[in-house]
Amino acid sequence: MSSPTILQTIPLVRIFDEQKAREYYCDWLGFQIDWEHRFEEGMPLYMQVSLGNLTLHLSEHAGDCMPGGKVFLRCNGLREWHQIIAAKNYKYYRPSIEDAFWGGICMYLTDPFGNKLLFSENEEPQQ
């Protein structure tokens, strides 16, 4: 039996406040908005944001998913990106780079809605 060829995985993340989501994902982390959708004016927002090769769907729809999930993301350039976001002095979060027990380094982020993003890079831990 053959399996489908998966072309891309797009995590779906629950949000509750459009303004806070834009401030966190776009203004602080540097994601760009690819598109937005509402069934009509005043309805919940569903939007796609991206940062390099990472794409996320952010949804205000109650039935789409539960808040508090975690997404594990392997990446390169984590130290450089950390410096960029740290320089923005985001009021609500000050992440740090940590040595990961599985090897390499990682940075944990938690958005205003309780969703967790764990960025990991395979790099020798610094002594």
Short mmCIF file of N, CA and C in Angstrom, two decimals:
data_model
loop_
_atom_site.label_atom_id
_atom_site.label_comp_id
_atom_site.label_asym_id
_atom_site.label_seq_id
_atom_site.Cartn_x
_atom_site.Cartn_y
_atom_site.Cartn_z
N MET A 1 0.85 -1.18 0.00
CA MET A 1 0.00 0.00 0.00
C MET A 1 0.89 1.24 0.00
N SER A 2 0.59 2.16 -0.85
CA SER A 2 1.37 3.40 -0.90
C SER A 2 0.73 4.44 0.02
N SER A 3 1.51 5.44 0.34
CA SER A 3 1.00 6.52 1.18
C SER A 3 1.04 7.82 0.39
N PRO A 4 0.26 8.80 0.80
CA PRO A 4 0.25 10.08 0.08
C PRO A 4 1.57 10.81 0.28
N THR A 5 1.92 11.61 -0.68
CA THR A 5 3.09 12.47 -0.56
C THR A 5 2.66 13.76 0.11
N ILE A 6 3.12 13.95 1.33
CA ILE A 6 2.76 15.16 2.07
C ILE A 6 3.62 16.31 1.56
N LEU A 7 3.01 17.37 1.12
CA LEU A 7 3.73 18.51 0.56
C LEU A 7 4.05 19.57 1.60
N GLN A 8 3.20 19.70 2.61
CA GLN A 8 3.42 20.72 3.63
C GLN A 8 2.54 20.39 4.83
N THR A 9 3.03 20.68 6.01
CA THR A 9 2.25 20.58 7.23
C THR A 9 2.02 22.00 7.74
N ILE A 10 0.76 22.33 8.01
CA ILE A 10 0.43 23.67 8.49
C ILE A 10 -0.30 23.54 9.83
N PRO A 11 0.38 23.85 10.93
CA PRO A 11 -0.30 23.80 12.23
C PRO A 11 -1.41 24.85 12.31
N LEU A 12 -2.49 24.47 12.98
CA LEU A 12 -3.62 25.36 13.22
C LEU A 12 -3.58 25.78 14.68
N VAL A 13 -3.59 27.08 14.92
CA VAL A 13 -3.41 27.64 16.26
C VAL A 13 -4.62 28.49 16.61
N ARG A 14 -5.18 28.25 17.78
CA ARG A 14 -6.37 28.99 18.24
C ARG A 14 -5.96 30.33 18.81
N ILE A 15 -6.66 31.37 18.39
CA ILE A 15 -6.45 32.72 18.92
C ILE A 15 -7.80 33.25 19.41
N PHE A 16 -7.76 34.27 20.30
CA PHE A 16 -9.00 34.85 20.83
C PHE A 16 -9.13 36.33 20.54
N ASP A 17 -8.02 36.97 20.18
CA ASP A 17 -8.01 38.42 20.05
C ASP A 17 -7.14 38.77 18.85
N GLU A 18 -7.78 39.28 17.81
CA GLU A 18 -7.07 39.58 16.56
C GLU A 18 -5.92 40.56 16.77
N GLN A 19 -6.15 41.62 17.53
CA GLN A 19 -5.10 42.62 17.75
C GLN A 19 -3.90 42.03 18.47
N LYS A 20 -4.13 41.22 19.50
CA LYS A 20 -3.02 40.59 20.23
C LYS A 20 -2.28 39.60 19.34
N ALA A 21 -3.01 38.89 18.50
CA ALA A 21 -2.37 37.94 17.58
C ALA A 21 -1.47 38.66 16.59
N ARG A 22 -1.94 39.76 16.04
CA ARG A 22 -1.12 40.54 15.10
C ARG A 22 0.12 41.11 15.79
N GLU A 23 -0.07 41.63 17.01
CA GLU A 23 1.06 42.19 17.75
C GLU A 23 2.12 41.12 18.02
N TYR A 24 1.67 39.94 18.44
CA TYR A 24 2.60 38.86 18.79
C TYR A 24 3.26 38.25 17.56
N TYR A 25 2.45 37.73 16.64
CA TYR A 25 2.99 36.99 15.50
C TYR A 25 3.63 37.90 14.45
N CYS A 26 3.04 39.03 14.16
CA CYS A 26 3.54 39.89 13.08
C CYS A 26 4.52 40.94 13.59
N ASP A 27 4.07 41.77 14.53
CA ASP A 27 4.92 42.87 14.98
C ASP A 27 6.17 42.37 15.72
N TRP A 28 6.01 41.37 16.59
CA TRP A 28 7.16 40.91 17.38
C TRP A 28 7.96 39.82 16.67
N LEU A 29 7.29 38.73 16.27
CA LEU A 29 8.03 37.61 15.69
C LEU A 29 8.37 37.80 14.22
N GLY A 30 7.70 38.70 13.53
CA GLY A 30 8.05 38.99 12.15
C GLY A 30 7.32 38.18 11.10
N PHE A 31 6.24 37.49 11.47
CA PHE A 31 5.43 36.78 10.48
C PHE A 31 4.77 37.79 9.56
N GLN A 32 4.51 37.38 8.32
CA GLN A 32 3.73 38.20 7.40
C GLN A 32 2.36 37.58 7.25
N ILE A 33 1.37 38.40 7.00
CA ILE A 33 0.01 37.91 6.77
C ILE A 33 -0.11 37.56 5.30
N ASP A 34 -0.44 36.29 5.02
CA ASP A 34 -0.60 35.82 3.64
C ASP A 34 -2.02 36.07 3.15
N TRP A 35 -2.99 35.78 3.98
CA TRP A 35 -4.39 36.04 3.65
C TRP A 35 -5.24 35.98 4.92
N GLU A 36 -6.44 36.56 4.82
CA GLU A 36 -7.40 36.57 5.92
C GLU A 36 -8.77 36.19 5.37
N HIS A 37 -9.59 35.55 6.23
CA HIS A 37 -10.94 35.17 5.80
C HIS A 37 -11.92 35.33 6.97
N ARG A 38 -13.07 35.87 6.66
CA ARG A 38 -14.24 35.90 7.55
C ARG A 38 -15.44 35.55 6.68
N PHE A 39 -16.35 34.77 7.22
CA PHE A 39 -17.54 34.43 6.45
C PHE A 39 -18.39 35.67 6.17
N GLU A 40 -18.37 36.61 7.10
CA GLU A 40 -19.01 37.91 6.92
C GLU A 40 -18.50 38.85 7.99
N GLU A 41 -18.80 40.12 7.85
CA GLU A 41 -18.37 41.15 8.81
C GLU A 41 -18.80 40.75 10.22
N GLY A 42 -17.91 40.89 11.17
CA GLY A 42 -18.22 40.57 12.56
C GLY A 42 -18.04 39.11 12.93
N MET A 43 -17.70 38.27 11.96
CA MET A 43 -17.48 36.85 12.23
C MET A 43 -16.02 36.62 12.64
N PRO A 44 -15.73 35.45 13.23
CA PRO A 44 -14.36 35.16 13.64
C PRO A 44 -13.38 35.16 12.47
N LEU A 45 -12.16 35.53 12.78
CA LEU A 45 -11.08 35.60 11.79
C LEU A 45 -10.40 34.25 11.62
N TYR A 46 -10.06 33.91 10.39
CA TYR A 46 -9.20 32.77 10.07
C TYR A 46 -8.15 33.34 9.13
N MET A 47 -6.87 33.20 9.50
CA MET A 47 -5.83 33.81 8.67
C MET A 47 -4.61 32.92 8.58
N GLN A 48 -3.86 33.12 7.51
CA GLN A 48 -2.59 32.42 7.32
C GLN A 48 -1.46 33.41 7.47
N VAL A 49 -0.46 33.03 8.29
CA VAL A 49 0.74 33.83 8.46
C VAL A 49 1.94 32.96 8.16
N SER A 50 3.04 33.60 7.75
CA SER A 50 4.24 32.82 7.44
C SER A 50 5.49 33.58 7.86
N LEU A 51 6.51 32.79 8.14
CA LEU A 51 7.83 33.29 8.49
C LEU A 51 8.82 32.35 7.81
N GLY A 52 9.41 32.80 6.70
CA GLY A 52 10.27 31.89 5.94
C GLY A 52 9.47 30.70 5.46
N ASN A 53 9.94 29.48 5.78
CA ASN A 53 9.26 28.25 5.36
C ASN A 53 8.16 27.82 6.32
N LEU A 54 7.98 28.53 7.42
CA LEU A 54 6.96 28.17 8.41
C LEU A 54 5.64 28.87 8.08
N THR A 55 4.58 28.09 7.99
CA THR A 55 3.24 28.62 7.77
C THR A 55 2.36 28.18 8.93
N LEU A 56 1.58 29.11 9.46
CA LEU A 56 0.61 28.81 10.51
C LEU A 56 -0.76 29.32 10.09
N HIS A 57 -1.79 28.62 10.50
CA HIS A 57 -3.16 29.11 10.38
C HIS A 57 -3.59 29.53 11.78
N LEU A 58 -4.06 30.76 11.91
CA LEU A 58 -4.54 31.30 13.17
C LEU A 58 -6.05 31.44 13.07
N SER A 59 -6.77 30.88 14.04
CA SER A 59 -8.23 30.86 13.95
C SER A 59 -8.89 31.33 15.24
N GLU A 60 -9.88 32.22 15.08
CA GLU A 60 -10.74 32.62 16.19
C GLU A 60 -11.95 31.70 16.32
N HIS A 61 -12.13 30.76 15.41
CA HIS A 61 -13.28 29.86 15.43
C HIS A 61 -13.15 28.86 16.58
N ALA A 62 -14.15 28.81 17.44
CA ALA A 62 -14.11 27.96 18.64
C ALA A 62 -13.96 26.48 18.30
N GLY A 63 -14.53 26.01 17.23
CA GLY A 63 -14.50 24.59 16.93
C GLY A 63 -13.28 24.10 16.17
N ASP A 64 -12.38 24.99 15.79
CA ASP A 64 -11.24 24.57 14.98
C ASP A 64 -10.20 23.79 15.76
N CYS A 65 -9.85 24.25 16.95
CA CYS A 65 -8.86 23.56 17.77
C CYS A 65 -8.89 24.16 19.17
N MET A 66 -8.19 23.51 20.07
CA MET A 66 -8.13 23.97 21.46
C MET A 66 -6.85 24.75 21.68
N PRO A 67 -6.86 25.78 22.49
CA PRO A 67 -5.62 26.48 22.82
C PRO A 67 -4.75 25.61 23.72
N GLY A 68 -3.47 25.93 23.77
CA GLY A 68 -2.56 25.22 24.66
C GLY A 68 -1.77 24.12 24.01
N GLY A 69 -1.86 23.98 22.69
CA GLY A 69 -1.06 22.98 22.00
C GLY A 69 0.39 23.41 21.89
N LYS A 70 1.22 22.50 21.43
CA LYS A 70 2.64 22.80 21.24
C LYS A 70 3.06 22.36 19.85
N VAL A 71 3.84 23.21 19.18
CA VAL A 71 4.39 22.90 17.86
C VAL A 71 5.90 22.87 17.99
N PHE A 72 6.52 21.76 17.58
CA PHE A 72 7.98 21.60 17.61
C PHE A 72 8.50 21.93 16.22
N LEU A 73 9.43 22.89 16.15
CA LEU A 73 9.91 23.40 14.86
C LEU A 73 11.43 23.32 14.79
N ARG A 74 11.94 22.54 13.86
CA ARG A 74 13.39 22.50 13.63
C ARG A 74 13.75 23.65 12.70
N CYS A 75 14.85 24.32 13.01
CA CYS A 75 15.22 25.48 12.21
C CYS A 75 16.73 25.66 12.19
N ASN A 76 17.17 26.59 11.39
CA ASN A 76 18.55 27.08 11.38
C ASN A 76 18.49 28.57 11.66
N GLY A 77 19.58 29.13 12.17
CA GLY A 77 19.64 30.56 12.42
C GLY A 77 18.91 31.01 13.67
N LEU A 78 18.74 30.11 14.63
CA LEU A 78 17.96 30.43 15.83
C LEU A 78 18.61 31.54 16.66
N ARG A 79 19.91 31.48 16.84
CA ARG A 79 20.59 32.51 17.65
C ARG A 79 20.42 33.90 17.02
N GLU A 80 20.53 33.99 15.72
CA GLU A 80 20.40 35.27 15.03
C GLU A 80 18.97 35.81 15.14
N TRP A 81 18.00 34.92 14.94
CA TRP A 81 16.60 35.34 15.04
C TRP A 81 16.28 35.76 16.47
N HIS A 82 16.80 35.03 17.44
CA HIS A 82 16.59 35.39 18.85
C HIS A 82 17.08 36.82 19.11
N GLN A 83 18.24 37.17 18.58
CA GLN A 83 18.76 38.53 18.76
C GLN A 83 17.82 39.58 18.17
N ILE A 84 17.25 39.27 17.02
CA ILE A 84 16.33 40.21 16.36
C ILE A 84 15.08 40.43 17.21
N ILE A 85 14.46 39.34 17.66
CA ILE A 85 13.22 39.53 18.43
C ILE A 85 13.50 40.08 19.83
N ALA A 86 14.64 39.72 20.42
CA ALA A 86 14.99 40.26 21.74
C ALA A 86 15.19 41.77 21.68
N ALA A 87 15.73 42.26 20.58
CA ALA A 87 15.98 43.70 20.42
C ALA A 87 14.68 44.50 20.33
N LYS A 88 13.57 43.84 20.03
CA LYS A 88 12.28 44.54 19.93
C LYS A 88 11.66 44.80 21.30
N ASN A 89 12.22 44.21 22.36
CA ASN A 89 11.73 44.42 23.73
C ASN A 89 10.22 44.23 23.85
N TYR A 90 9.73 43.08 23.40
CA TYR A 90 8.30 42.76 23.53
C TYR A 90 7.91 42.80 25.01
N LYS A 91 6.89 43.52 25.30
CA LYS A 91 6.48 43.82 26.68
C LYS A 91 6.15 42.57 27.51
N TYR A 92 5.62 41.53 26.88
CA TYR A 92 5.06 40.41 27.62
C TYR A 92 5.91 39.15 27.64
N TYR A 93 7.06 39.15 26.96
CA TYR A 93 7.82 37.89 26.87
C TYR A 93 9.28 38.18 26.59
N ARG A 94 10.15 37.49 27.27
CA ARG A 94 11.60 37.61 27.07
C ARG A 94 12.19 36.21 26.94
N PRO A 95 12.14 35.62 25.75
CA PRO A 95 12.64 34.26 25.59
C PRO A 95 14.17 34.20 25.65
N SER A 96 14.67 33.03 25.95
CA SER A 96 16.11 32.83 25.96
C SER A 96 16.44 31.56 25.18
N ILE A 97 17.69 31.46 24.78
CA ILE A 97 18.20 30.25 24.12
C ILE A 97 18.66 29.30 25.22
N GLU A 98 18.27 28.04 25.10
CA GLU A 98 18.66 27.03 26.08
C GLU A 98 19.33 25.86 25.37
N ASP A 99 20.18 25.14 26.11
CA ASP A 99 20.71 23.88 25.60
C ASP A 99 19.59 22.85 25.71
N ALA A 100 19.35 22.13 24.63
CA ALA A 100 18.29 21.12 24.60
C ALA A 100 18.84 19.78 25.07
N PHE A 101 18.07 19.05 25.85
CA PHE A 101 18.54 17.76 26.36
C PHE A 101 18.75 16.75 25.23
N TRP A 102 18.11 16.94 24.09
CA TRP A 102 18.26 16.05 22.94
C TRP A 102 19.43 16.45 22.05
N GLY A 103 20.15 17.49 22.46
CA GLY A 103 21.27 18.00 21.66
C GLY A 103 20.86 19.26 20.93
N GLY A 104 21.79 20.16 20.76
CA GLY A 104 21.48 21.41 20.09
C GLY A 104 20.94 22.44 21.05
N ILE A 105 20.24 23.42 20.50
CA ILE A 105 19.69 24.51 21.29
C ILE A 105 18.21 24.66 20.99
N CYS A 106 17.50 25.35 21.87
CA CYS A 106 16.08 25.56 21.65
C CYS A 106 15.63 26.88 22.28
N MET A 107 14.47 27.33 21.84
CA MET A 107 13.84 28.52 22.39
C MET A 107 12.34 28.24 22.49
N TYR A 108 11.80 28.37 23.69
CA TYR A 108 10.38 28.17 23.94
C TYR A 108 9.65 29.50 23.86
N LEU A 109 8.54 29.52 23.14
CA LEU A 109 7.68 30.70 23.08
C LEU A 109 6.26 30.28 23.43
N THR A 110 5.56 31.12 24.15
CA THR A 110 4.14 30.90 24.44
C THR A 110 3.39 32.15 24.01
N ASP A 111 2.39 31.96 23.15
CA ASP A 111 1.65 33.13 22.66
C ASP A 111 0.62 33.59 23.70
N PRO A 112 -0.04 34.72 23.48
CA PRO A 112 -1.00 35.24 24.46
C PRO A 112 -2.20 34.33 24.71
N PHE A 113 -2.34 33.27 23.93
CA PHE A 113 -3.50 32.39 24.03
C PHE A 113 -3.14 31.02 24.62
N GLY A 114 -1.88 30.87 25.05
CA GLY A 114 -1.43 29.63 25.67
C GLY A 114 -0.84 28.61 24.72
N ASN A 115 -0.73 28.93 23.44
CA ASN A 115 -0.12 28.02 22.47
C ASN A 115 1.39 28.13 22.57
N LYS A 116 2.07 26.99 22.44
CA LYS A 116 3.52 26.96 22.59
C LYS A 116 4.20 26.65 21.26
N LEU A 117 5.26 27.39 20.98
CA LEU A 117 6.11 27.13 19.82
C LEU A 117 7.50 26.83 20.36
N LEU A 118 8.04 25.67 20.00
CA LEU A 118 9.37 25.27 20.44
C LEU A 118 10.27 25.22 19.22
N PHE A 119 11.17 26.20 19.10
CA PHE A 119 12.12 26.26 18.00
C PHE A 119 13.39 25.54 18.43
N SER A 120 13.89 24.65 17.59
CA SER A 120 15.06 23.84 17.92
C SER A 120 16.05 23.85 16.77
N GLU A 121 17.32 23.96 17.11
CA GLU A 121 18.38 23.92 16.10
C GLU A 121 19.42 22.90 16.53
N ASN A 122 19.84 22.06 15.61
CA ASN A 122 20.89 21.09 15.89
C ASN A 122 22.22 21.80 15.85
N GLU A 123 22.74 22.07 17.03
CA GLU A 123 24.00 22.79 17.18
C GLU A 123 24.66 22.26 18.43
N GLU A 124 25.95 22.29 18.45
CA GLU A 124 26.65 21.86 19.65
C GLU A 124 26.35 22.83 20.78
N PRO A 125 25.95 22.32 21.96
CA PRO A 125 25.71 23.23 23.09
C PRO A 125 26.97 24.00 23.44
N GLN A 126 26.80 25.25 23.84
CA GLN A 126 27.95 26.07 24.23
C GLN A 126 28.34 25.73 25.66
N GLN A 127 29.63 25.59 25.89
CA GLN A 127 30.14 25.21 27.22
C GLN A 127 30.35 26.41 28.09
#
